[in-house]
Each structure stands twice: as structure tokens, then as C-alpha cells.
PDB file of C-alpha atoms in Angstrom:
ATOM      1  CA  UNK A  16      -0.813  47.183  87.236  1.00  0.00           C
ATOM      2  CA  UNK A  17      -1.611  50.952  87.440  1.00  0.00           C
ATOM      3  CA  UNK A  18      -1.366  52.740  84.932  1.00  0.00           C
ATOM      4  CA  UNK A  19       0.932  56.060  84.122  1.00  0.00           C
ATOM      5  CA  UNK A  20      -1.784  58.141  84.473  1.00  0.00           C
ATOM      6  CA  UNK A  21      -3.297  56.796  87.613  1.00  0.00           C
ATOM      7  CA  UNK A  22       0.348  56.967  88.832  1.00  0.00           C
ATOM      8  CA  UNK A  23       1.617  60.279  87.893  1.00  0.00           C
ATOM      9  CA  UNK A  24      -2.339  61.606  89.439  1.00  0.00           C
ATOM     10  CA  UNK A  25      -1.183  60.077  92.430  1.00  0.00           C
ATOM     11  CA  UNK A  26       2.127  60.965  93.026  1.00  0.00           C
ATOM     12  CA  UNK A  27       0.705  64.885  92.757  1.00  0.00           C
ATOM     13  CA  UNK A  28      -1.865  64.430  94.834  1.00  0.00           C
ATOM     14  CA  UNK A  29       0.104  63.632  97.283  1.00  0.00           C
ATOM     15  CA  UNK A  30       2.335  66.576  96.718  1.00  0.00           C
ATOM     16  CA  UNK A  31      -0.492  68.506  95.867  1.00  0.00           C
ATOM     17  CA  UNK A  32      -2.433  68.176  99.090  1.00  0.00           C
ATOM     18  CA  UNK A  33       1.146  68.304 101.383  1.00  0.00           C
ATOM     19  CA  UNK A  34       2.003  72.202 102.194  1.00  0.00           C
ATOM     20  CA  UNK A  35       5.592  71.031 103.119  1.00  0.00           C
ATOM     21  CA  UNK A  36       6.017  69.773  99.315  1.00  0.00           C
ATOM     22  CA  UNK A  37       6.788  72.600  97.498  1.00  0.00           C
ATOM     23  CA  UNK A  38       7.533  71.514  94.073  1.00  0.00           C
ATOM     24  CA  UNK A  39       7.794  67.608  91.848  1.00  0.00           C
ATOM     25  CA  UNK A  40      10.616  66.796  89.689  1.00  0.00           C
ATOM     26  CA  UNK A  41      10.324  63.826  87.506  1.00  0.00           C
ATOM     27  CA  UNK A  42      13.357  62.706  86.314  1.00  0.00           C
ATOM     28  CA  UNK A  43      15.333  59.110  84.726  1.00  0.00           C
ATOM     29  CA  UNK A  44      14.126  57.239  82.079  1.00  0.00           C
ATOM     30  CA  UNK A  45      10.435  58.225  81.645  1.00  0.00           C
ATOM     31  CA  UNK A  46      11.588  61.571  80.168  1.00  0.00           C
ATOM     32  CA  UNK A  47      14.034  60.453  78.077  1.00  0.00           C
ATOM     33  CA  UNK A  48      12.274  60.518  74.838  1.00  0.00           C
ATOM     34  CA  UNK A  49      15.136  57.951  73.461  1.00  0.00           C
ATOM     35  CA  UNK A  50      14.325  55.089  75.343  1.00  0.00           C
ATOM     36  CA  UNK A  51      11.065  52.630  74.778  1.00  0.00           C
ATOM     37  CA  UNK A  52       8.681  52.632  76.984  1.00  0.00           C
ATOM     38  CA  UNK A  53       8.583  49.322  78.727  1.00  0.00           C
ATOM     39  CA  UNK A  54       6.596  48.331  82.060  1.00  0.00           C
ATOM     40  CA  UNK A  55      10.074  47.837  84.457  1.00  0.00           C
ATOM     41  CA  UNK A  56      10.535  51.349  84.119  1.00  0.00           C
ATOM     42  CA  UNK A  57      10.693  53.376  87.603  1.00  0.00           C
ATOM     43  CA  UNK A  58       8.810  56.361  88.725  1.00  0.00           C
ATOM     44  CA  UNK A  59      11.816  58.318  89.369  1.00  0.00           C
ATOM     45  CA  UNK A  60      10.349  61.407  91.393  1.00  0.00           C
ATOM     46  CA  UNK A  61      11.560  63.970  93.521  1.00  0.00           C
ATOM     47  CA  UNK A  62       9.564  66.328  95.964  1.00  0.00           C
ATOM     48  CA  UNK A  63      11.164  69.697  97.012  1.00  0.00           C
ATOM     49  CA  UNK A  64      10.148  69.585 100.849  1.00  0.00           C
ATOM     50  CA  UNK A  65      10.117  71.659 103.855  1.00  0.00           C
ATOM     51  CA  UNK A  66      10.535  70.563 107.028  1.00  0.00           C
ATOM     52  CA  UNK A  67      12.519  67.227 106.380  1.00  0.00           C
ATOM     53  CA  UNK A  68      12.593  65.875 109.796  1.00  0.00           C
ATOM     54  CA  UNK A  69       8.802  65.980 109.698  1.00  0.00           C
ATOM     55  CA  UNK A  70       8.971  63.308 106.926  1.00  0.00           C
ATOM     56  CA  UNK A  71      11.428  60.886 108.141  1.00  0.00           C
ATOM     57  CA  UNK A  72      10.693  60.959 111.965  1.00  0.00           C
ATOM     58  CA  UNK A  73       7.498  58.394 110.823  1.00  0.00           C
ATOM     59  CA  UNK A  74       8.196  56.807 107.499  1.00  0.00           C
ATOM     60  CA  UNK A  75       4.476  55.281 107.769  1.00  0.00           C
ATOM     61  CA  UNK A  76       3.355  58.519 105.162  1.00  0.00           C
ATOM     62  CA  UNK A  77       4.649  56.749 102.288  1.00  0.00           C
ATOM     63  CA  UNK A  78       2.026  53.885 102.545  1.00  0.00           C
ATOM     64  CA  UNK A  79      -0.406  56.154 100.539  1.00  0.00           C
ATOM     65  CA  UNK A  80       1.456  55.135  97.314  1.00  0.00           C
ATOM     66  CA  UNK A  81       0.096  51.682  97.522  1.00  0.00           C
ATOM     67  CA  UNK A  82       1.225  48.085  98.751  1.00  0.00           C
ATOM     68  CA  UNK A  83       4.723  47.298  98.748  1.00  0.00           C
ATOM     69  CA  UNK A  84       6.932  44.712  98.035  1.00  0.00           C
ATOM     70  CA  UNK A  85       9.880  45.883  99.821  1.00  0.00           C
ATOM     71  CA  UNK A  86      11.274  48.895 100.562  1.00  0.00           C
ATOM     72  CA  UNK A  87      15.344  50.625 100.709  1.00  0.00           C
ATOM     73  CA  UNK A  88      15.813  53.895 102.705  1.00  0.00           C
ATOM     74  CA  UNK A  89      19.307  53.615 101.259  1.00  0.00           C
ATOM     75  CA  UNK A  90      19.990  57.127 103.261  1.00  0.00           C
ATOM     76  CA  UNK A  91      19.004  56.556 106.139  1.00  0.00           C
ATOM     77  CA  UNK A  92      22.240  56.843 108.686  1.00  0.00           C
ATOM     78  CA  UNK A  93      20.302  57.998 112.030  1.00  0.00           C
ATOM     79  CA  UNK A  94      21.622  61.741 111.171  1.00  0.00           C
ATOM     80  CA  UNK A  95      19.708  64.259 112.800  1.00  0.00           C
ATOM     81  CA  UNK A  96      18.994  66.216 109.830  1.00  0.00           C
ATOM     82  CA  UNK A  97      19.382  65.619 105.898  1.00  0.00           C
ATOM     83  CA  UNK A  98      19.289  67.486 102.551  1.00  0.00           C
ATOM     84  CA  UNK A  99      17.898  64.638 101.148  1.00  0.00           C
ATOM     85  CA  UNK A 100      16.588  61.045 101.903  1.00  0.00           C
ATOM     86  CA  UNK A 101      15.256  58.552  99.234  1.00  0.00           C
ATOM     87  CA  UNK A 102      12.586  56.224  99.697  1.00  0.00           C
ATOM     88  CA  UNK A 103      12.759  53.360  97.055  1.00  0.00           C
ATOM     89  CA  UNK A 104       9.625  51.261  96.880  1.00  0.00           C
ATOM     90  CA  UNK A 105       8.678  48.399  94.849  1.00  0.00           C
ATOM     91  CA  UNK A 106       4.926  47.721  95.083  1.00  0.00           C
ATOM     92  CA  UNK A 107       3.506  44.366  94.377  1.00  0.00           C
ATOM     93  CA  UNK A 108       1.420  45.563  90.988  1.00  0.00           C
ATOM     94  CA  UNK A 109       4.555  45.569  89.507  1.00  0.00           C
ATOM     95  CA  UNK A 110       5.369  49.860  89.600  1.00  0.00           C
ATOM     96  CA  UNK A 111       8.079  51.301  91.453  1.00  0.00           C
ATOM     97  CA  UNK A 112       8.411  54.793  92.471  1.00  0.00           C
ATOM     98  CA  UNK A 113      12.370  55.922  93.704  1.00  0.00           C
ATOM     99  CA  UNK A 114      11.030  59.119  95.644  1.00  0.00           C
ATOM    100  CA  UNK A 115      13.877  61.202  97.095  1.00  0.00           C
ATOM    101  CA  UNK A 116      12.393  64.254  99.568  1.00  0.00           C
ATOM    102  CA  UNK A 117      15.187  67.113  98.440  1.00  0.00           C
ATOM    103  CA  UNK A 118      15.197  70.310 101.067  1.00  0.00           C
ATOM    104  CA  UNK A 119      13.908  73.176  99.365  1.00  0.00           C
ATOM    105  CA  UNK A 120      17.039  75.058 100.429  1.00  0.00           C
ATOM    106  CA  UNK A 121      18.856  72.194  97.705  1.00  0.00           C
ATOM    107  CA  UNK A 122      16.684  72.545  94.860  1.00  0.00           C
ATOM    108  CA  UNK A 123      19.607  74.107  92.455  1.00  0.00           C
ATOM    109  CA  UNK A 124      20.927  70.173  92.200  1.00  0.00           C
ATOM    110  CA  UNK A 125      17.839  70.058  89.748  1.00  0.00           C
ATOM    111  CA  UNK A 126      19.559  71.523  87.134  1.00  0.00           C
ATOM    112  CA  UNK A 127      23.134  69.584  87.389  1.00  0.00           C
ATOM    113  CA  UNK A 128      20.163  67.108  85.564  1.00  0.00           C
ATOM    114  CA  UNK A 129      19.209  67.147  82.054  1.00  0.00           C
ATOM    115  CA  UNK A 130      16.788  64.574  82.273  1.00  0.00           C
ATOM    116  CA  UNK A 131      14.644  66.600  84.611  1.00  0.00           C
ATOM    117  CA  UNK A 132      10.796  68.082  84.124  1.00  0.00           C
ATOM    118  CA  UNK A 133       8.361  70.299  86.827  1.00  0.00           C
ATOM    119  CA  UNK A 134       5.920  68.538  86.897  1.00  0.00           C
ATOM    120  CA  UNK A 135       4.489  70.799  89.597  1.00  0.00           C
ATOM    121  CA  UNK A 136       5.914  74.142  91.474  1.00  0.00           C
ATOM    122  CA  UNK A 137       3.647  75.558  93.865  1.00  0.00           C
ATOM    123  CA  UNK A 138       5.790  78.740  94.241  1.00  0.00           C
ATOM    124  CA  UNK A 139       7.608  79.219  90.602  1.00  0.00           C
ATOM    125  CA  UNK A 140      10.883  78.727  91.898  1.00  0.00           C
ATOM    126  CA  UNK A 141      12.193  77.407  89.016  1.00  0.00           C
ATOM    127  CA  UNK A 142      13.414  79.047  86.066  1.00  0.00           C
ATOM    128  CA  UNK A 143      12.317  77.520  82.567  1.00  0.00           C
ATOM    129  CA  UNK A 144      14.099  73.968  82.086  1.00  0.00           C
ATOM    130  CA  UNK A 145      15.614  72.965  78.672  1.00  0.00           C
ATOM    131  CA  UNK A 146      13.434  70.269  77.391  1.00  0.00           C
ATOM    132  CA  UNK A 147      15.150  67.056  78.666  1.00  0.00           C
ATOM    133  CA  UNK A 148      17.411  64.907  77.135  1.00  0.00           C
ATOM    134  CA  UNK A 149      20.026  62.396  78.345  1.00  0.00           C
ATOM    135  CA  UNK A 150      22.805  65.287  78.127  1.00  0.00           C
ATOM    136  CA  UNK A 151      24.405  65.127  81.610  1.00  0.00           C
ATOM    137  CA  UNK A 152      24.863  61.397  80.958  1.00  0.00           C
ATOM    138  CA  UNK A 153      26.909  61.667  77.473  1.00  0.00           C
ATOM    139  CA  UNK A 154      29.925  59.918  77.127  1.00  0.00           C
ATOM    140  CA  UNK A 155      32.913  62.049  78.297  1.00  0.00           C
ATOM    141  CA  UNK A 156      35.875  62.219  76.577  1.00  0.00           C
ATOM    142  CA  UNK A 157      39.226  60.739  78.594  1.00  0.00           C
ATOM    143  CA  UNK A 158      42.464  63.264  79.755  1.00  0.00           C
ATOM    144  CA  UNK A 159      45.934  61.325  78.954  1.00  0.00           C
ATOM    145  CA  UNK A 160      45.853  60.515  82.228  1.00  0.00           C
ATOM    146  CA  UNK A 161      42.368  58.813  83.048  1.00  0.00           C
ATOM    147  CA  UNK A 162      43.419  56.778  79.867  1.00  0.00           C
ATOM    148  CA  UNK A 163      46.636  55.694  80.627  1.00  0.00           C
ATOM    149  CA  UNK A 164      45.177  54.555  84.701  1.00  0.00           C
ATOM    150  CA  UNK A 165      42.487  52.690  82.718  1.00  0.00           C
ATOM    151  CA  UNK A 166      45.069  50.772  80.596  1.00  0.00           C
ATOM    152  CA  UNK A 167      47.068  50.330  83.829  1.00  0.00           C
ATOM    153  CA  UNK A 168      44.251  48.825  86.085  1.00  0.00           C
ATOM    154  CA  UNK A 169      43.519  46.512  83.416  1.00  0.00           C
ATOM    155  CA  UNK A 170      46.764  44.916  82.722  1.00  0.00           C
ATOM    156  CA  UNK A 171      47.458  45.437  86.518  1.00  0.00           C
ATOM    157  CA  UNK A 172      44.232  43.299  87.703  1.00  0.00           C
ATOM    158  CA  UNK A 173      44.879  40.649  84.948  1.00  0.00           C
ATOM    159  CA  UNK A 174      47.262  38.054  86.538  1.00  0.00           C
ATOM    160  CA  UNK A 175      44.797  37.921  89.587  1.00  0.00           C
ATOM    161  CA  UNK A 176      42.186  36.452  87.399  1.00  0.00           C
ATOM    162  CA  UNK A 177      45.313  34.187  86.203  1.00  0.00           C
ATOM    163  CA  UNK A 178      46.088  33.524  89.954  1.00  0.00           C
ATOM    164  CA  UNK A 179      42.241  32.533  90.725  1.00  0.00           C
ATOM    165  CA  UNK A 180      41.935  29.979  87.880  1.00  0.00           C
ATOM    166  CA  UNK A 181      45.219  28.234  88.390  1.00  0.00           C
ATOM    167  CA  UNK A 182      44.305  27.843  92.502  1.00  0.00           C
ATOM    168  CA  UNK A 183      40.666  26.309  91.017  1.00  0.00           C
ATOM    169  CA  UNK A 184      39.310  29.229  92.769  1.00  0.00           C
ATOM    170  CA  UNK A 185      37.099  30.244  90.152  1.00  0.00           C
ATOM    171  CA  UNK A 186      34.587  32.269  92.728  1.00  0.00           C
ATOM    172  CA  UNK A 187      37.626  34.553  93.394  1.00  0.00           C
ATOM    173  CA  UNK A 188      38.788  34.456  89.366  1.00  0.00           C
ATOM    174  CA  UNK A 189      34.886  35.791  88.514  1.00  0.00           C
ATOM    175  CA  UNK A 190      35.305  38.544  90.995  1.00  0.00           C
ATOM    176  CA  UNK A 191      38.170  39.935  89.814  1.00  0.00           C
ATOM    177  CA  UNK A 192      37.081  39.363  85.988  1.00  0.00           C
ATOM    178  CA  UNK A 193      33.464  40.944  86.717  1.00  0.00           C
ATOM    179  CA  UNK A 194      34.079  44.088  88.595  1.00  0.00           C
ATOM    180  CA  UNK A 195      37.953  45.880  88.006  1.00  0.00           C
ATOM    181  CA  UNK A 196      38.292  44.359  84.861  1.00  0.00           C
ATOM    182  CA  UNK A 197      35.194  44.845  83.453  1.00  0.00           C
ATOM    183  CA  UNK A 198      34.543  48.246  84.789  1.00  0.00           C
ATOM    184  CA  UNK A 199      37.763  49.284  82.788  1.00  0.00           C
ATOM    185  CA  UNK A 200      36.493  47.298  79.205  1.00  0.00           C
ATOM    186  CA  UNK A 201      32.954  49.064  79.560  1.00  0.00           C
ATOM    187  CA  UNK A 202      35.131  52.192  80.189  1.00  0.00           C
ATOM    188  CA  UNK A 203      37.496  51.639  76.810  1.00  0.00           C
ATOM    189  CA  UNK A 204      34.096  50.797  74.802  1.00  0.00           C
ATOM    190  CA  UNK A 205      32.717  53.772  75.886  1.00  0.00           C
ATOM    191  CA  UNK A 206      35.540  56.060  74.627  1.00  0.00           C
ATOM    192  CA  UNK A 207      35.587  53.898  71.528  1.00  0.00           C
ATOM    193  CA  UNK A 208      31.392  54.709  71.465  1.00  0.00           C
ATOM    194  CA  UNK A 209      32.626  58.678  72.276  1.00  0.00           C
ATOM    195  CA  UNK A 210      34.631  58.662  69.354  1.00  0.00           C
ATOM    196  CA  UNK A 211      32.275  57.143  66.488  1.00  0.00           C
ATOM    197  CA  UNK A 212      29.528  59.232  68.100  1.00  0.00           C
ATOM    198  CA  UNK A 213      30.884  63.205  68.776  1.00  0.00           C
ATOM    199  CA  UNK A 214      30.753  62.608  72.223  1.00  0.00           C
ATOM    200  CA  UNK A 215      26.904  62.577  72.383  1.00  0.00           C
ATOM    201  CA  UNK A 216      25.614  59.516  73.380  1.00  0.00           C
ATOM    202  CA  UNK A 217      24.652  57.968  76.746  1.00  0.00           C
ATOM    203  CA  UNK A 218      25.779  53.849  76.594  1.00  0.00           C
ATOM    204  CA  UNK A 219      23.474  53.571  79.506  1.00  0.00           C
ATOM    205  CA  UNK A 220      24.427  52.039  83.212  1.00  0.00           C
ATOM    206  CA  UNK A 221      26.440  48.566  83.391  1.00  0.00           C
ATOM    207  CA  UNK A 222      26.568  49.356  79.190  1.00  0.00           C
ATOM    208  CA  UNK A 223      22.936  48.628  78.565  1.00  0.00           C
ATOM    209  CA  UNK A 224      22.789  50.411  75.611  1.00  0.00           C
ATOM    210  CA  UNK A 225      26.092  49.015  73.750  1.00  0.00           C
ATOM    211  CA  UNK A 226      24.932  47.334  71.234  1.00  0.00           C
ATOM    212  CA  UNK A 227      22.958  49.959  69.277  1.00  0.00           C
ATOM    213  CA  UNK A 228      26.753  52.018  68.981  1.00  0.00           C
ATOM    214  CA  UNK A 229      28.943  48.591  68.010  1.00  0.00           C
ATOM    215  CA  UNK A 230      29.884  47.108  65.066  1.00  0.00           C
ATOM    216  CA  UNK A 231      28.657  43.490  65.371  1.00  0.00           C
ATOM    217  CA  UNK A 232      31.240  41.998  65.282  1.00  0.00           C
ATOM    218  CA  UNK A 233      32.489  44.144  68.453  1.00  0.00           C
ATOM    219  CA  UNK A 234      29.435  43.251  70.240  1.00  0.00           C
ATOM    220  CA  UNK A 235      30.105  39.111  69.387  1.00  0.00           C
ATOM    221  CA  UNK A 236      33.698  40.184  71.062  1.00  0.00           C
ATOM    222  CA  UNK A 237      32.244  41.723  74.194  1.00  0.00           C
ATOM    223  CA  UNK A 238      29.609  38.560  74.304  1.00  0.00           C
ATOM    224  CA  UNK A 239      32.320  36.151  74.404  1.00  0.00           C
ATOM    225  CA  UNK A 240      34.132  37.968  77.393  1.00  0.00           C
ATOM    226  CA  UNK A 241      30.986  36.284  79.536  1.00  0.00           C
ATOM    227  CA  UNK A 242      31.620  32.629  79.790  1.00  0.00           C
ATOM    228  CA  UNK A 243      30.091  30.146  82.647  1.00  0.00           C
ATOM    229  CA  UNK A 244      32.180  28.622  85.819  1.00  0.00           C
ATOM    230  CA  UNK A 245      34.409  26.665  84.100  1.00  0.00           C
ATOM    231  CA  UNK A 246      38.212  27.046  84.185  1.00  0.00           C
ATOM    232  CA  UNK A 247      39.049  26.313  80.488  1.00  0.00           C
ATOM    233  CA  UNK A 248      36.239  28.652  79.005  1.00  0.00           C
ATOM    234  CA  UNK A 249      36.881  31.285  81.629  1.00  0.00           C
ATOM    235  CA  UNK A 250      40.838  31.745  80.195  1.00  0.00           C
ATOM    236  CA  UNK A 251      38.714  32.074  76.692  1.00  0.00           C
ATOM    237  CA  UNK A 252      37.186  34.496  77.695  1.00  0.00           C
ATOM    238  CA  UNK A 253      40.216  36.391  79.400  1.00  0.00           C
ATOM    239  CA  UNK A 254      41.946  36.004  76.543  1.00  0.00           C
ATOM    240  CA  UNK A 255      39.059  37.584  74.018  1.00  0.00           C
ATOM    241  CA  UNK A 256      39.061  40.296  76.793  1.00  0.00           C
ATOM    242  CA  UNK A 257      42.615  41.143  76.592  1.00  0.00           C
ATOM    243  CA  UNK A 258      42.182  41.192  72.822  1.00  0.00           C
ATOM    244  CA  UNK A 259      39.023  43.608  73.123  1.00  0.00           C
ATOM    245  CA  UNK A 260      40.850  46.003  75.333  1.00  0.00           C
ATOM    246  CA  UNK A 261      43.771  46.043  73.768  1.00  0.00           C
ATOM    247  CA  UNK A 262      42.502  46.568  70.179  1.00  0.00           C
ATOM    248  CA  UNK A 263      39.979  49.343  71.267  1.00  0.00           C
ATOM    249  CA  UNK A 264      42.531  51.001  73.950  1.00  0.00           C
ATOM    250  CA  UNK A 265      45.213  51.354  70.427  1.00  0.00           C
ATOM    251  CA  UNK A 266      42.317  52.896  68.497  1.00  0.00           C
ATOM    252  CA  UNK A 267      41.557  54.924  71.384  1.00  0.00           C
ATOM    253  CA  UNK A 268      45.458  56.334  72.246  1.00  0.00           C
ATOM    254  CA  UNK A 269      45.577  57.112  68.440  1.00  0.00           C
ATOM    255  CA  UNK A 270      42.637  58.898  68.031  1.00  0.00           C
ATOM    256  CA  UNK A 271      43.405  61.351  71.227  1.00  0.00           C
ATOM    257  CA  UNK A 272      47.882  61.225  70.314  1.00  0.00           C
ATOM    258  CA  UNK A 273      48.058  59.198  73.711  1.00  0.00           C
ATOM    259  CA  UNK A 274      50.514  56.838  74.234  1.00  0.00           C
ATOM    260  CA  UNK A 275      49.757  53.002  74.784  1.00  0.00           C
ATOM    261  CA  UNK A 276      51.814  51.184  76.922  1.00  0.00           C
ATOM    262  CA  UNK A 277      52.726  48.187  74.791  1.00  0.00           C
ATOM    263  CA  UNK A 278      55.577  46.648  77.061  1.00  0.00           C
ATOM    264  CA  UNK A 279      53.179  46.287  80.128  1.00  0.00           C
ATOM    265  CA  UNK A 280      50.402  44.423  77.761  1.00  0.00           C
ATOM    266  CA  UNK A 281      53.472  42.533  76.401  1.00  0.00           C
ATOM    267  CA  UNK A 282      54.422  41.544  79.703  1.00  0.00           C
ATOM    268  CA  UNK A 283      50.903  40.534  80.916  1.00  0.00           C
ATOM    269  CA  UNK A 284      50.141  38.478  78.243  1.00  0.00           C
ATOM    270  CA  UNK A 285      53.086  36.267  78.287  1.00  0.00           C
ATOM    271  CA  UNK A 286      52.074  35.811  81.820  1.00  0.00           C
ATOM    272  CA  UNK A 287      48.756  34.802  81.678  1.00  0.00           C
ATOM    273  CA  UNK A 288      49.700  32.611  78.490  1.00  0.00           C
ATOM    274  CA  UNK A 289      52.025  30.595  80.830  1.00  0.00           C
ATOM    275  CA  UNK A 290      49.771  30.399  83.772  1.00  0.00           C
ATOM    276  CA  UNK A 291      47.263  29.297  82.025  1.00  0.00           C
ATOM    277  CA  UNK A 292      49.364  26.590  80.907  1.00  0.00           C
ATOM    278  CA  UNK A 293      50.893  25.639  84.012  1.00  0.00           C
ATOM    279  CA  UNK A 294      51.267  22.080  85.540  1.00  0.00           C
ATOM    280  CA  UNK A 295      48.495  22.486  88.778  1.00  0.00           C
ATOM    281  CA  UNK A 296      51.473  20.554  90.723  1.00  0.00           C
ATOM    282  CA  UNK A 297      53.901  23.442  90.095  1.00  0.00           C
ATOM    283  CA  UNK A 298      56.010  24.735  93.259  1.00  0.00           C
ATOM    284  CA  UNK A 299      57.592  27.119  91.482  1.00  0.00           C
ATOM    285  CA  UNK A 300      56.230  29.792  89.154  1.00  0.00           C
ATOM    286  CA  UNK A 301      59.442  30.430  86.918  1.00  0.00           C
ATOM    287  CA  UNK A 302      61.929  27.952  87.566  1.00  0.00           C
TER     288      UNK A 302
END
């Protein structure tokens, strides 16, 4: 596997030796001084270009970074022109550089970045950067009304997980349970983690880095809302879900004086307690 050095030295060379690359931001998680160095960790780069369509009309110029794996050109539409266009390579000694070309006529987006250095700028069109930190990735606080459509979605998307498991369709049941629903819980613990913390911590994407800001017996709660495909230990973990959300959406609503809709949790819950109860020969769901 290459090393950082060999890496970085080659990803400016290549800018280096390019007149149409102007400048080299290197941005993510290798200049984020809080999180440990590990070898998965992407080359996240950008190179301040001129003359896109020179780039993209023969993609064959990014072979100089080494043998690939695969590669995802995740913006490219068949547009004419572009501001930017990414180039995400994985390269079979294990690195993997996410290069995005940005037109030079775009570079102000660098700053809307915290976790962004220069590593090179052939014409000193940038001003100093702050040294970077994880800022534009903190934990923002909710308004009364991103709170309250949180709480809503959650209850809302509940009796379709109910629906799922009673049909046996437990394929549909995971979906729901996995993406709506969980995107709101990861949303409440991140409040809850914006609370405890002033507001000035980063919980990482998908959550990665909940643990470190739970109490452990929070994070035993949010393990037990993952369960395998079976019915009966899927409504377990519904129910420690609802539980979860509803504790931490209370604490929440009384910290910011917003109020919690306890009639529609009410509601929900008495509903997924009898569904989940229900004869599987039912015709009718209340009689």
C-alpha cells in the first residue's frame, strides 16, 4: 500500500506539472486532527481547474494515479459543461483518492468548508484559511418546527413497520425501520448529543461517532434497535426504538420549551402494541 507521502507527492505532481490545475484542496477526514488515523481513510482532494471540458472529454488522464479497482463518475450526466465533476477511485493497493475537478471560477465553495487546507496555489488566490477543524459539520441546533416534523415522521412511519411484520413481509418492515425511522432516531440523538455538548461536536455520517457522546447505557438502547430478520425480535426492537425516541425527543422539547406531542405517541403505541399481537388470520383490524 502506498504510503501518505508517496500519495500526497503524487497527487501534486500531477497538479503541479498540469497548467490547467490551478490550485489543491485537501479536505475530509485526513485534516481533521480529531479522528485516528486508520488505513480506510480517503484521499479526499480537490483541484481548482481551468478548462473543464478538457478534463472530462477523455477520462483516460486519471490512470496516472495508479491501478484501479473501480471507479464512480457520480456527476457525470452528458452536460455539456460543469462546475464540477468528481472522479472517485478505489485502487487495488488498498488507497482511494475522491478527486473532484472544481472550475476556478467556483473556488469560493472552499471556504463554506472548515475541514479544508491549500495544499498548493499556483496563483495565491486564496486568502489565509483558519486552521481546519470539523466546524461546518457541528451538530445544529433544531427550530420548533424541524423538531416537531421529526417527532411527526417518526410516529407517522411507525405502523408501516407494524403493517410489514404482521403481512410476514419483513424485507418491506426493515426498509421502513432502516431508513425514515432511523434517519429521524439518529436525528433526536444528535440534538440530545447538541445539548450535552454546546453544540460543538460532529456525531459523524450514519452516527459513526455516537458512542464517544452517550451514556452507555444510551448506546446499549440504540444497539438493541438493530435486531436480525426475525419477526418477534424485530417488534423488540421497534419497541426499544419507540422508547429511545420518545425518552430523548421529551428531554429534547424540554430543554428548547417545545412542545411534545404526547397524544400522537399515545396513539401509535397502542397501535403497534395490538398489531403486534394480532391473530395472522384477522380480516378485520378493529372489530
Amino acid at each position: 500500500m502506498r504510503s501518505e507521502k508517496d500519495m500526497l507527492h503524487l497527487i501534486l505532481n500531477v497538479a503541479q506539472r498540469d497548467n490547467r490545475i490551478r490550485a489543491v484542496i485537501m479536505n475530509g477526514s485526513r485534516v481533521n486532527s480529531a479522528v485516528r488515523r486508520d488505513p480506510f481513510q480517503d484521499y479526499d482532494i480537490i483541484y481548482i481547474v481551468k478548462d473543464m471540458e478538457l478534463f472530462i472529454q477523455d477520462h483516460s488522464w486519471v490512470d496516472v494515479f495508479g491501478e484501479r479497482m473501480i471507479m464512480q463518475l457520480p456527476d457525470d450526466t452528458g452536460a455539456l459543461t460543469y462546475d464540477r465533476f468528481a472522479y472517485l477511485m478505489q485502487f487495488k493497493d488498498g488507497n482511494r483518492i475522491d478527486l473532484t475537478l472544481l472550475s476556478a471560477t467556483k473556488r469560493e465553495v472552499i471556504y463554506t468548508d472548515s475541514l479544508s487546507m491549500v495544499l498548493l496555489d499556483k496563483d495565491t488566490q486564496f486568502s489565509p484559511l483558519l486552521p481546519p477543524s470539523n466546524k461546518s459539520y457541528w451538530v445544529q441546533p433544531p427550530t420548533e418546527t424541524h423538531f416537531r416534523e421529526c417527532c411527526n415522521e417518526f410516529w407517522w412511519c411507525m405502523p408501516y413497520v407494524a403493517k410489514g411484520l404482521w403481512r410476514n413481509e419483513i424485507t418491506y418492515a426493515k426498509n421502513i425501520l432502516e431508513h425514515p425511522l432511523r434517519n429521524m432516531l439518529h436525528l433526536m440523538l444528535d440534538w440530545h448529543v447538541g445539548i450535552n455538548t454546546n453544540f460543538q461536536v460532529s456525531t459523524g455520517k450514519s452516527g459513526k461517532h455516537l458512542q464517544q457522546y452517550l451514556a452507555p447505557d444510551v448506546w446499549e438502547q440504540v444497539l438493541k434497535t438493530y435486531s436480525d430478520a426475525g419477526t418477534l425480535r424485530t417488534w423488540q426492537a421497534v419497541f426499544t426504538m419507540c422508547d429511545l425516541f420518545s425518552s430523548l425527543a421529551r428531554k429534547v422539547g424540554a430543554h428548547f420549551s417545545f412542545l411534545y406531542n404526547e397524544e400522537e405517541e399515545k396513539n401509535v403505541l397502542a397501535h403497534l402494541r395490538y398489531v403486534s399481537i394480532l391473530s395472522s388470520r384477522a380480516e378485520e383490524l378493529y372489530p
